[in-house]
Coordinates of C-alpha atoms and ligand atoms in Angstrom, one line a residue:
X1 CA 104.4 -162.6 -41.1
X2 CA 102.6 -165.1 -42.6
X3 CA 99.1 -164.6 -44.8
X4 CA 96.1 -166.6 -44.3
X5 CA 93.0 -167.9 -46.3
X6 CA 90.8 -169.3 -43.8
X7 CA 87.8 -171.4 -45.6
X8 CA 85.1 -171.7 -43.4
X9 CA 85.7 -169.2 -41.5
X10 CA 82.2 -169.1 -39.5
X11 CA 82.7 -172.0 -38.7
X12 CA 84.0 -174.1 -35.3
X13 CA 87.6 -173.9 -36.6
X14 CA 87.2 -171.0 -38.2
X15 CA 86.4 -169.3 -35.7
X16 CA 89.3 -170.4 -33.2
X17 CA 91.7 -169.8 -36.0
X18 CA 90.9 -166.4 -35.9
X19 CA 91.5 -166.2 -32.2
X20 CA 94.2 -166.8 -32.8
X21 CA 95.1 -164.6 -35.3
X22 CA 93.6 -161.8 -33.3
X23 CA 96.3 -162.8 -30.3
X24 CA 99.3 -163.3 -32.5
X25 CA 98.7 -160.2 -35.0
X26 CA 102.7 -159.4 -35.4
X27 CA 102.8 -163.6 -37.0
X28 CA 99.2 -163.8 -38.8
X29 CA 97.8 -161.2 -41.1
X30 CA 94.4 -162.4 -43.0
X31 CA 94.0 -162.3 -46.3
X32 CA 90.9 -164.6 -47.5
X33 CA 87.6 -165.5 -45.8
X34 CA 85.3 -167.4 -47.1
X35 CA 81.8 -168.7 -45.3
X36 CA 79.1 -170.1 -46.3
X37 CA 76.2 -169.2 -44.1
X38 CA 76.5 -166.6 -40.9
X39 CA 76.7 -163.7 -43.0
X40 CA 76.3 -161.2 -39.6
X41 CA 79.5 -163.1 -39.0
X42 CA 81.4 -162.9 -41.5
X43 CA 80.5 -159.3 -42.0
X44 CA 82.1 -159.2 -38.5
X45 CA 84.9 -160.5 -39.3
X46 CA 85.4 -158.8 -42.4
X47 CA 85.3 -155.7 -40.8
X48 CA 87.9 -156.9 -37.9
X49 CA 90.6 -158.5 -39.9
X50 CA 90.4 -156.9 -43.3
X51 CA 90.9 -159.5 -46.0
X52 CA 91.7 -158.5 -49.3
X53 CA 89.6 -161.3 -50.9
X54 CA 86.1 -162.7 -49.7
X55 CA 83.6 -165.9 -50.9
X56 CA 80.3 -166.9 -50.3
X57 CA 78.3 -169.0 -51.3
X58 CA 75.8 -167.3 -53.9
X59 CA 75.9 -164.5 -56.0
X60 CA 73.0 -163.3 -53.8
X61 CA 75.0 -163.2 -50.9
X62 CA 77.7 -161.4 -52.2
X63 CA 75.8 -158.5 -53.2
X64 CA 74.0 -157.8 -49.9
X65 CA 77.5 -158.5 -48.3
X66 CA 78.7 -155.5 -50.9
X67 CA 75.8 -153.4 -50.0
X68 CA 76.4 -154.0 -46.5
X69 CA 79.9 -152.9 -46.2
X70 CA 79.7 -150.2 -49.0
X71 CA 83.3 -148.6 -49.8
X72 CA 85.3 -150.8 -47.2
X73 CA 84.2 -153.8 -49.0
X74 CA 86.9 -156.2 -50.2
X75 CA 86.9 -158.2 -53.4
X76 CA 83.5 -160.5 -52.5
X77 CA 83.3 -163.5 -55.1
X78 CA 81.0 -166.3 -54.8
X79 CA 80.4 -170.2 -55.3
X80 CA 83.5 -172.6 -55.9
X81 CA 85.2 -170.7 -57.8
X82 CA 85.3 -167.5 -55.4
X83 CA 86.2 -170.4 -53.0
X84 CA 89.4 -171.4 -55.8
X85 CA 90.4 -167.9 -55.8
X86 CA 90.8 -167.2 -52.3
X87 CA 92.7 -170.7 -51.7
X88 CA 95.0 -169.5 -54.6
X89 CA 95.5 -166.0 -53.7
X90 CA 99.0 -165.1 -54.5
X91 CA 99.4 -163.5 -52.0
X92 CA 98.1 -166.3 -49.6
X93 CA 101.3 -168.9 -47.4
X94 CA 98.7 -171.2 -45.8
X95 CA 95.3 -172.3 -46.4
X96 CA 93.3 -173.1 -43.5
X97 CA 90.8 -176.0 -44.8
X98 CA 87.9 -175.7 -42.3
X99 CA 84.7 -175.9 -44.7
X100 CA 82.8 -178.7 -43.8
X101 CA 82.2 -181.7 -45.6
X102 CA 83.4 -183.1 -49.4
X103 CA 82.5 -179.2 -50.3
X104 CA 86.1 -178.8 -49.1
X105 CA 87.8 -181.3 -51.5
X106 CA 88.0 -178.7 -54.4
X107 CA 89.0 -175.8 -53.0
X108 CA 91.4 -177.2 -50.8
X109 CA 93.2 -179.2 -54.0
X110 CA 93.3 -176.1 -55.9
X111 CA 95.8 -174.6 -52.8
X112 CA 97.6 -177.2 -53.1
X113 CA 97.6 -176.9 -56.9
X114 CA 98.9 -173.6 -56.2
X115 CA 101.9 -174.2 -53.6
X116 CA 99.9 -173.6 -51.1
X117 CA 100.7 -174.7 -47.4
X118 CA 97.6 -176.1 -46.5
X119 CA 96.2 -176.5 -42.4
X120 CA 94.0 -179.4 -42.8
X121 CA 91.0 -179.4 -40.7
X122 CA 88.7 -180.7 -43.3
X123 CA 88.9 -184.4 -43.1
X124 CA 86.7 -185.1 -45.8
X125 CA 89.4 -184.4 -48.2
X126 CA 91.8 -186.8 -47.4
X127 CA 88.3 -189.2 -47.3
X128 CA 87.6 -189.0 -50.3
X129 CA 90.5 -188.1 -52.5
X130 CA 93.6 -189.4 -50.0
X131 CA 95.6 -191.0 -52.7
X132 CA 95.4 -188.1 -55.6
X133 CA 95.8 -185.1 -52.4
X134 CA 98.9 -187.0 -51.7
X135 CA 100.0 -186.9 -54.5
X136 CA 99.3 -183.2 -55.6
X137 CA 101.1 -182.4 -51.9
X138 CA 104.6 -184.7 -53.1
X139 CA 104.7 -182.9 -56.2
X140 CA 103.8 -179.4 -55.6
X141 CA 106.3 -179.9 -53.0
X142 CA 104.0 -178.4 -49.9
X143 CA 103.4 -179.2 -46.5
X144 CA 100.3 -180.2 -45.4
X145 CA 99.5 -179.6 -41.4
X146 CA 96.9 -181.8 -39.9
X147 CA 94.8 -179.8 -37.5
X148 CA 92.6 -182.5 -36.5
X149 CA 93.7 -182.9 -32.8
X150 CA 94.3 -186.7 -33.2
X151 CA 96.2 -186.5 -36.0
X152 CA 98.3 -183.4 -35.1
X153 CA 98.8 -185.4 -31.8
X154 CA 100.5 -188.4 -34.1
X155 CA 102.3 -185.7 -36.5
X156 CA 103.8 -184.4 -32.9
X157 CA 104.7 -188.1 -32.1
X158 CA 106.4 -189.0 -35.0
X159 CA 108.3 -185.7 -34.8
X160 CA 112.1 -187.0 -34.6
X161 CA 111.6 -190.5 -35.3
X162 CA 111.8 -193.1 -38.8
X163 CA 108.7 -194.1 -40.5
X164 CA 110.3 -197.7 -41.0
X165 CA 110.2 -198.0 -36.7
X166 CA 106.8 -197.2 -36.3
X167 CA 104.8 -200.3 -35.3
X168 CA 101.1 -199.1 -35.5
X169 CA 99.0 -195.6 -34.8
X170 CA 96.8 -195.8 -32.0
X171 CA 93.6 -193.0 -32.5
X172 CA 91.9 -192.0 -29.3
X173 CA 88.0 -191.3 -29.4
X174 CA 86.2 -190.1 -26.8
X175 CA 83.5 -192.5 -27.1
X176 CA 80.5 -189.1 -27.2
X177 CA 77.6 -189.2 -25.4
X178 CA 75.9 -192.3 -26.2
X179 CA 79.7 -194.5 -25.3
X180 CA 77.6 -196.2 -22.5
X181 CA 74.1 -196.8 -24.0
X182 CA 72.9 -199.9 -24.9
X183 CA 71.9 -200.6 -28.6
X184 CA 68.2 -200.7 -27.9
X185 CA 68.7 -197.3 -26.0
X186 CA 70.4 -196.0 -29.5
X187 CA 67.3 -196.8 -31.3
X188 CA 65.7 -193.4 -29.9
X189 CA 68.2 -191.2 -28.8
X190 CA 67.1 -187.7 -30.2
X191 CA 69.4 -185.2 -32.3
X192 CA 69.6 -182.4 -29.2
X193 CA 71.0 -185.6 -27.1
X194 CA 73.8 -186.2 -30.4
X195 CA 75.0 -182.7 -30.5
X196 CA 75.5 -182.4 -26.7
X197 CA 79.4 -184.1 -27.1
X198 CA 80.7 -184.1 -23.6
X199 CA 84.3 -183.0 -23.9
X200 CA 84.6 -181.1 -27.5
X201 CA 82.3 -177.9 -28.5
X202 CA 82.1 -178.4 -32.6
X203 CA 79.7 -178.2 -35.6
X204 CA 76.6 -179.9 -36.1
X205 CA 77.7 -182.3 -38.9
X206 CA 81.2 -183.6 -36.5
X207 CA 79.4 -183.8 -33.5
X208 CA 76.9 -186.0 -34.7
X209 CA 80.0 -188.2 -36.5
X210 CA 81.4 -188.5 -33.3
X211 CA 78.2 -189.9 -31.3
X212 CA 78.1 -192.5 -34.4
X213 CA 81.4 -193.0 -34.5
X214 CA 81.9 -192.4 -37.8
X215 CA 83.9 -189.5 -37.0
X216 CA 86.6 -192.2 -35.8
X217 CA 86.0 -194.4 -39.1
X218 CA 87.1 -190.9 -41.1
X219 CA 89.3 -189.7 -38.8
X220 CA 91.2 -193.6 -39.9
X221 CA 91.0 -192.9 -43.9
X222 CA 92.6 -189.5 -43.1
X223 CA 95.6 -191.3 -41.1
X224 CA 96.0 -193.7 -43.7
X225 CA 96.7 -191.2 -46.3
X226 CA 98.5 -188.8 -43.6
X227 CA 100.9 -191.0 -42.5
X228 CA 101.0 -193.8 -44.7
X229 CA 100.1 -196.8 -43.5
X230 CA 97.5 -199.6 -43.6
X231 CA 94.4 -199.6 -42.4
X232 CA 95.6 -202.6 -39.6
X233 CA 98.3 -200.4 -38.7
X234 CA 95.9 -197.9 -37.4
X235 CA 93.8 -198.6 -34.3
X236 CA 91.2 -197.1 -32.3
X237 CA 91.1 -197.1 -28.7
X238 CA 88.3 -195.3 -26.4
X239 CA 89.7 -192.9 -24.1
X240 CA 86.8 -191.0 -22.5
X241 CA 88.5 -187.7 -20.6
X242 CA 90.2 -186.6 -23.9
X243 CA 93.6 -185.9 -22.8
X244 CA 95.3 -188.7 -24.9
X245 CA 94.9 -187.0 -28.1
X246 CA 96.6 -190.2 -30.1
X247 CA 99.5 -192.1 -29.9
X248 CA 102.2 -193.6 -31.8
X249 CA 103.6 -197.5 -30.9
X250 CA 107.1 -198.2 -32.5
X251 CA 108.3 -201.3 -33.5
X252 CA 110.2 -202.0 -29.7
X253 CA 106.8 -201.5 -27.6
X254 CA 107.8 -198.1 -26.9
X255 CA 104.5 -196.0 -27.2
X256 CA 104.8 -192.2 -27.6
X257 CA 101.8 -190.0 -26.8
X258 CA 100.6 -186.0 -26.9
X259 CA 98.4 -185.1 -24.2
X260 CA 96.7 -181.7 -23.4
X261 CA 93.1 -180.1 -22.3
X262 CA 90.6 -180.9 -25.1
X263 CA 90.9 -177.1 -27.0
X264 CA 91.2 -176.8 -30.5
X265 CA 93.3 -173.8 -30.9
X266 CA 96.4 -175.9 -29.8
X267 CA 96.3 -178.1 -32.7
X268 CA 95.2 -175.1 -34.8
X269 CA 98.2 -173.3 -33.7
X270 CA 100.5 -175.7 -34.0
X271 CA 99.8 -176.0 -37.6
X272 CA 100.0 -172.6 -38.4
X273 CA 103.0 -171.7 -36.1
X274 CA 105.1 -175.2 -37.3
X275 CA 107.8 -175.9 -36.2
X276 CA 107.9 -173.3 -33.4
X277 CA 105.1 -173.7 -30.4
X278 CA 102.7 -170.3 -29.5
X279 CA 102.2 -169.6 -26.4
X280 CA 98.6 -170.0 -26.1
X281 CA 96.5 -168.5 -23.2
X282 CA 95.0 -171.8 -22.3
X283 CA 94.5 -173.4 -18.8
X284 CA 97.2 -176.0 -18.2
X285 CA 96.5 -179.7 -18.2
X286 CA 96.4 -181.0 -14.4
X287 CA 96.7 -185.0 -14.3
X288 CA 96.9 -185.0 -10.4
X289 CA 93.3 -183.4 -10.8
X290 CA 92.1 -185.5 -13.1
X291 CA 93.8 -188.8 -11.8
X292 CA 92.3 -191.1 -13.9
X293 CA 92.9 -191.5 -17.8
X294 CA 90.9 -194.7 -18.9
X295 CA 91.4 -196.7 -22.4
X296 CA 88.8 -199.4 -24.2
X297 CA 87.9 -201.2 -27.3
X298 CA 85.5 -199.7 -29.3
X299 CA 81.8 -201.9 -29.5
X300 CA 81.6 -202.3 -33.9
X301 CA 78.0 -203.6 -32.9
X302 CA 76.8 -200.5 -31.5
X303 CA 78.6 -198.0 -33.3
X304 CA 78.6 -200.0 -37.1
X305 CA 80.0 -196.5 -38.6
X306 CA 83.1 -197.3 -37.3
X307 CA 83.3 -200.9 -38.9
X308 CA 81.9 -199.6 -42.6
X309 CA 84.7 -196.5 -42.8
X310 CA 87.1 -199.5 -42.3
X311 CA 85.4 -201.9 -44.6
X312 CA 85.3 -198.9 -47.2
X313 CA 89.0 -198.4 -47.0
X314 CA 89.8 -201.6 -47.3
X315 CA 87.6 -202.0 -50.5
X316 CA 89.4 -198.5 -51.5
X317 CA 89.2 -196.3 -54.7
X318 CA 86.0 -194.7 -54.6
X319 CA 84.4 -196.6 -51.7
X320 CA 85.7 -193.9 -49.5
X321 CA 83.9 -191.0 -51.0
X322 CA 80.6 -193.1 -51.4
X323 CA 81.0 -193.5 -47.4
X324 CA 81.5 -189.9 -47.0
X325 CA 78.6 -188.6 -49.4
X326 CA 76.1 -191.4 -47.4
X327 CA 77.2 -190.2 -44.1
X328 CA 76.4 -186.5 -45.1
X329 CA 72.8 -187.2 -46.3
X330 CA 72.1 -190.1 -43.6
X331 CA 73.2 -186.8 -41.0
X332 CA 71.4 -184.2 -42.6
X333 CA 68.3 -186.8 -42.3
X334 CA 68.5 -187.3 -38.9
X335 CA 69.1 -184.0 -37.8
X336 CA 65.7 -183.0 -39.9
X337 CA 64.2 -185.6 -38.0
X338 CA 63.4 -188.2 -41.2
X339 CA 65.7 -190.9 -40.1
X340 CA 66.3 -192.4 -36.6
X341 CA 70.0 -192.6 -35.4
X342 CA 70.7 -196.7 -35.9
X343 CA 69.5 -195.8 -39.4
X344 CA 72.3 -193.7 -39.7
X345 CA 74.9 -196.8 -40.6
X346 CA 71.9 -199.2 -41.6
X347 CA 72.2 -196.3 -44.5
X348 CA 75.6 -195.9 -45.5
X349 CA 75.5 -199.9 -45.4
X350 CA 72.8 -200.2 -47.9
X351 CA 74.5 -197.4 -50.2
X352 CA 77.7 -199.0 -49.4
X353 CA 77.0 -202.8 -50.5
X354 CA 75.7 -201.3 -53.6
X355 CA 78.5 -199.8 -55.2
X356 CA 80.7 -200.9 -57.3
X357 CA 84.2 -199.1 -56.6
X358 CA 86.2 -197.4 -59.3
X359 CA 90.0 -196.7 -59.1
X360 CA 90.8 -192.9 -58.6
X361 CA 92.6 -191.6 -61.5
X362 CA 91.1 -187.7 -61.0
X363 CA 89.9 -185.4 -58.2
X364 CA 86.2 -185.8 -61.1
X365 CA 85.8 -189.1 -60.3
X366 CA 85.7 -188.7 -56.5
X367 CA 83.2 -185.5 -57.6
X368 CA 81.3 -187.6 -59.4
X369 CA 81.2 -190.6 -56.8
X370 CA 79.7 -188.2 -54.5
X371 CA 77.2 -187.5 -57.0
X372 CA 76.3 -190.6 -56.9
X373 CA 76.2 -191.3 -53.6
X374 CA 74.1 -188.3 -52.7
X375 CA 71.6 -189.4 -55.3
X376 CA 71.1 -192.9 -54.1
X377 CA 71.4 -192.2 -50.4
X378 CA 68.3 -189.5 -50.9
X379 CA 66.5 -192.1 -52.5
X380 CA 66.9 -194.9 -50.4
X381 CA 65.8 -192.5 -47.2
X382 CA 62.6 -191.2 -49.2
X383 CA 62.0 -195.0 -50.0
X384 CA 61.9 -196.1 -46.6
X385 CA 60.1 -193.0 -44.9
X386 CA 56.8 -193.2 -44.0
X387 CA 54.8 -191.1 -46.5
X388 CA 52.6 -188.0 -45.3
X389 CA 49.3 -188.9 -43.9
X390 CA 50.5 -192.5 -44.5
Ligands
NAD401 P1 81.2 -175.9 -38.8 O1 79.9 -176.5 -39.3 O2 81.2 -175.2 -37.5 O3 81.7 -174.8 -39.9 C1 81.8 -175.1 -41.3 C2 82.2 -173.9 -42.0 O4 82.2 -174.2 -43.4 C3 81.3 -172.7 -41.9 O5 82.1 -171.5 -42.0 C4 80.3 -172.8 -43.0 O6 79.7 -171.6 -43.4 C5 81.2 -173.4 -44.1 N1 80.5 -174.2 -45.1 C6 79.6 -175.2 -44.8 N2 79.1 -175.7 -46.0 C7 79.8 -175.1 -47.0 C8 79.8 -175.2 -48.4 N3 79.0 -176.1 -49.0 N4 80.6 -174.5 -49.1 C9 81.4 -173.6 -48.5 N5 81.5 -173.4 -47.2 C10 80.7 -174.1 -46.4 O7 82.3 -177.1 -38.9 P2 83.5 -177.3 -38.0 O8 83.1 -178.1 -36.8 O9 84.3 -176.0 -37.8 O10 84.3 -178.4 -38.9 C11 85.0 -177.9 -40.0 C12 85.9 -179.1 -40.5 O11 86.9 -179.4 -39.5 C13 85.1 -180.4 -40.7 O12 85.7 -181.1 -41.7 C14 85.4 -181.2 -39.4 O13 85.4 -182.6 -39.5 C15 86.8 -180.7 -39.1 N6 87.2 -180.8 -37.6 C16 86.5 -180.0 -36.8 C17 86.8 -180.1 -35.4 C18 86.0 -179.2 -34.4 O14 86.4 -179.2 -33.2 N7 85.0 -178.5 -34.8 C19 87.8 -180.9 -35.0 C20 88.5 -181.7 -35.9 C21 88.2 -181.6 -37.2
MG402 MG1 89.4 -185.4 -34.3

């Protein structure tokens, strides 16, 4: 039996997750939640799975929570460090990291912190902080899972093979919805258009990443740090159907993939059931009906987020997390309609070519970065936005 904290458990991942917890319940027992919006959800789910330990995001929360479930109520905490507590529950084996955004960095460092297997869905950790999460995972001695399907899909294809022999990573992306529009039809798509992703059903925040791009750009920090290589040892290759979930070339040409129906819950569950495989209820993967798996380079000048997540890992130390923290407010903006979508990258760029990179030394001055970041992004947006009445 094996006891889970799920962060983000409202959420896309978190959700699945618990699917599968609910079909396996003689393998998963939970014993954290955490959420930090949905509360009819997570009330839900309280009252299905029965975690001994909750968080939310505001003290405010937690009390109607408490009112709301009266004597069944678990421990209900709030704010990052109810999010620290249920990460670090002693009684807790793996951590399933599925906030969204840099708000996962702290809590999912202080499972590692605390010998905590950790699930990694949350790529913004490894963004931001790869070198000092890398770290903390060698010398607390813990394993960390990727659960990001393209990276679980190279974790499967390294299985049984020596880092020195691997050649290069090859990351497939399915291109989203806008793969085949022109650059002056980018200039007005709308954000209903960015969140319809044609193969993958996900969060706002990931969906819009992935019809920039910049999903891709993070998803090649995260590799970096996850399997420890160079950014030119990691390349991306458009693969529209989503059956190629990533690939690893070795150093004799030989290429080694992991295909399968685009459905989170089998990298979810291959993380959480490592090394064994589940077996999961899902339809099987039928080439002969699909009969065509295509591949193609990806076009930097249309989809520029791709290009700056490469130029900031190149530049390194806090670059990364400045990237990250641009990308969250450039989304938020264009999602509230302030910002149109090619301003998205024009952005990060800006905010970009105006920092100065620091070395990381500690998980503050990523924190602190992102600060930053957020602070000049914001301005920079309010700056070029037409005022009201204007
Ligand atoms: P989501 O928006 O559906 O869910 C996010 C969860 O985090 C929710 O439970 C939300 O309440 C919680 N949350 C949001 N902001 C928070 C904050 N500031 N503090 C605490 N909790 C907060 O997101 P998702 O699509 O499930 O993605 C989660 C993570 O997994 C992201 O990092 C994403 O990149 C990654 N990921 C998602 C998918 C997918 O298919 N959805 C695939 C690969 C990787
Ligand atoms: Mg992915």
């Amino acid at each position: 039996m094996k006891n889970l904290a799920i962060l983000g458990s409202t959420g896309s991942i978190g959700v699945s997750t618990l699917e599968i917890v609910a079909a396996f319940p003689q393998r998963y027992r939970v014993t954290a939640l955490t959420a930090g919006n949905n509360l009819t959800l997570l009330e839900e789910q309280i009252r299905r799975f029965r975690p001994r330990c909750v968080a939310v995001l505001t003290e405010a929360s937690a009390e109607r929570l408490r009112r709301s479930l009266g004597p069944d109520a678990p421990q209900i905490l709030c704010c990052v460090e109810g999010l620290i507590t249920c990460a670090s529950h002693p009684e807790v084996d793996i951590v399933v990291s599925a906030i969204v955004g840099a708000a996962g960095l702290v809590p999912t460092m202080a499972a590692i912190e605390a010998g905590k297997d950790v699930a990694l869905a949350n790529k913004e950790t490894l963004v931001t902080a790869g070198p000092l999460v890398m770290e903390a995972v060698a010398r607390r001695g813990v394993r960390l899972f990727p659960v990001d399907s393209e990276h679980s899909a190279i974790f499967q294809s390294l299985e049984g093979h020596r880092h020195g022999d691997v050649r290069r990573l090859i990351l497939t992306a399915s291109g989203g919805p806008f793969r085949n529009r022109s650059l002056a039809e980018l200039r007005n798509v709308t954000a209903p258009e960015a969140l319809a992703h044609p193969n993958w059903n996900m969060g706002r925040k990931i969906s819009i990443d992935s019809a920039t791009m910049m999903n891709k750009g993070l998803e090649v920090i995260e590799a970096r740090w996850l399997f420890d290589l160079e950014a030119d040892r990691i390349a991306v290759h458009i693969h529209p159907q989503s059956i190629v979930h990533s690939m690893v070339e070795y150093v004799d040409g030989s290429v080694i993939a992991q295909l399968g129906i685009p459905d989170m819950k089998m990298p979810i569950a291959y993380a959480l059931s490592y090394p064994e495989r589940l077996p999961l209820d899902l339809p099987p993967l039928d080439l002969c009906a699909l009969s065509t798996l295509s591949f193609e380079a990806p076009d930097l000048s249309r989809f520029a987020c791709l290009g700056l997540a490469y130029r900031a890992l190149r530049t390194g130390g806090t670059a990364p997390a400045v990237l990250n923290a641009a990308n969250e407010i450039a989304v938020e903006a264009f999602l509230n309609g302030e910002i149109s979508f090619l301003d998205i990258p024009a952005v990060i760029g800006e905010v970009l070519e105006g920092h100065a990179a620091q070395p990381l030394a500690y998980i503050d001055d990523v924190l602190r970065a992102d600060r930053a970041a957020r602070t000049s992004t914001r301005r920079l947006i309010d700056r070029n936005s037409p005022s009201e009445g204007s």
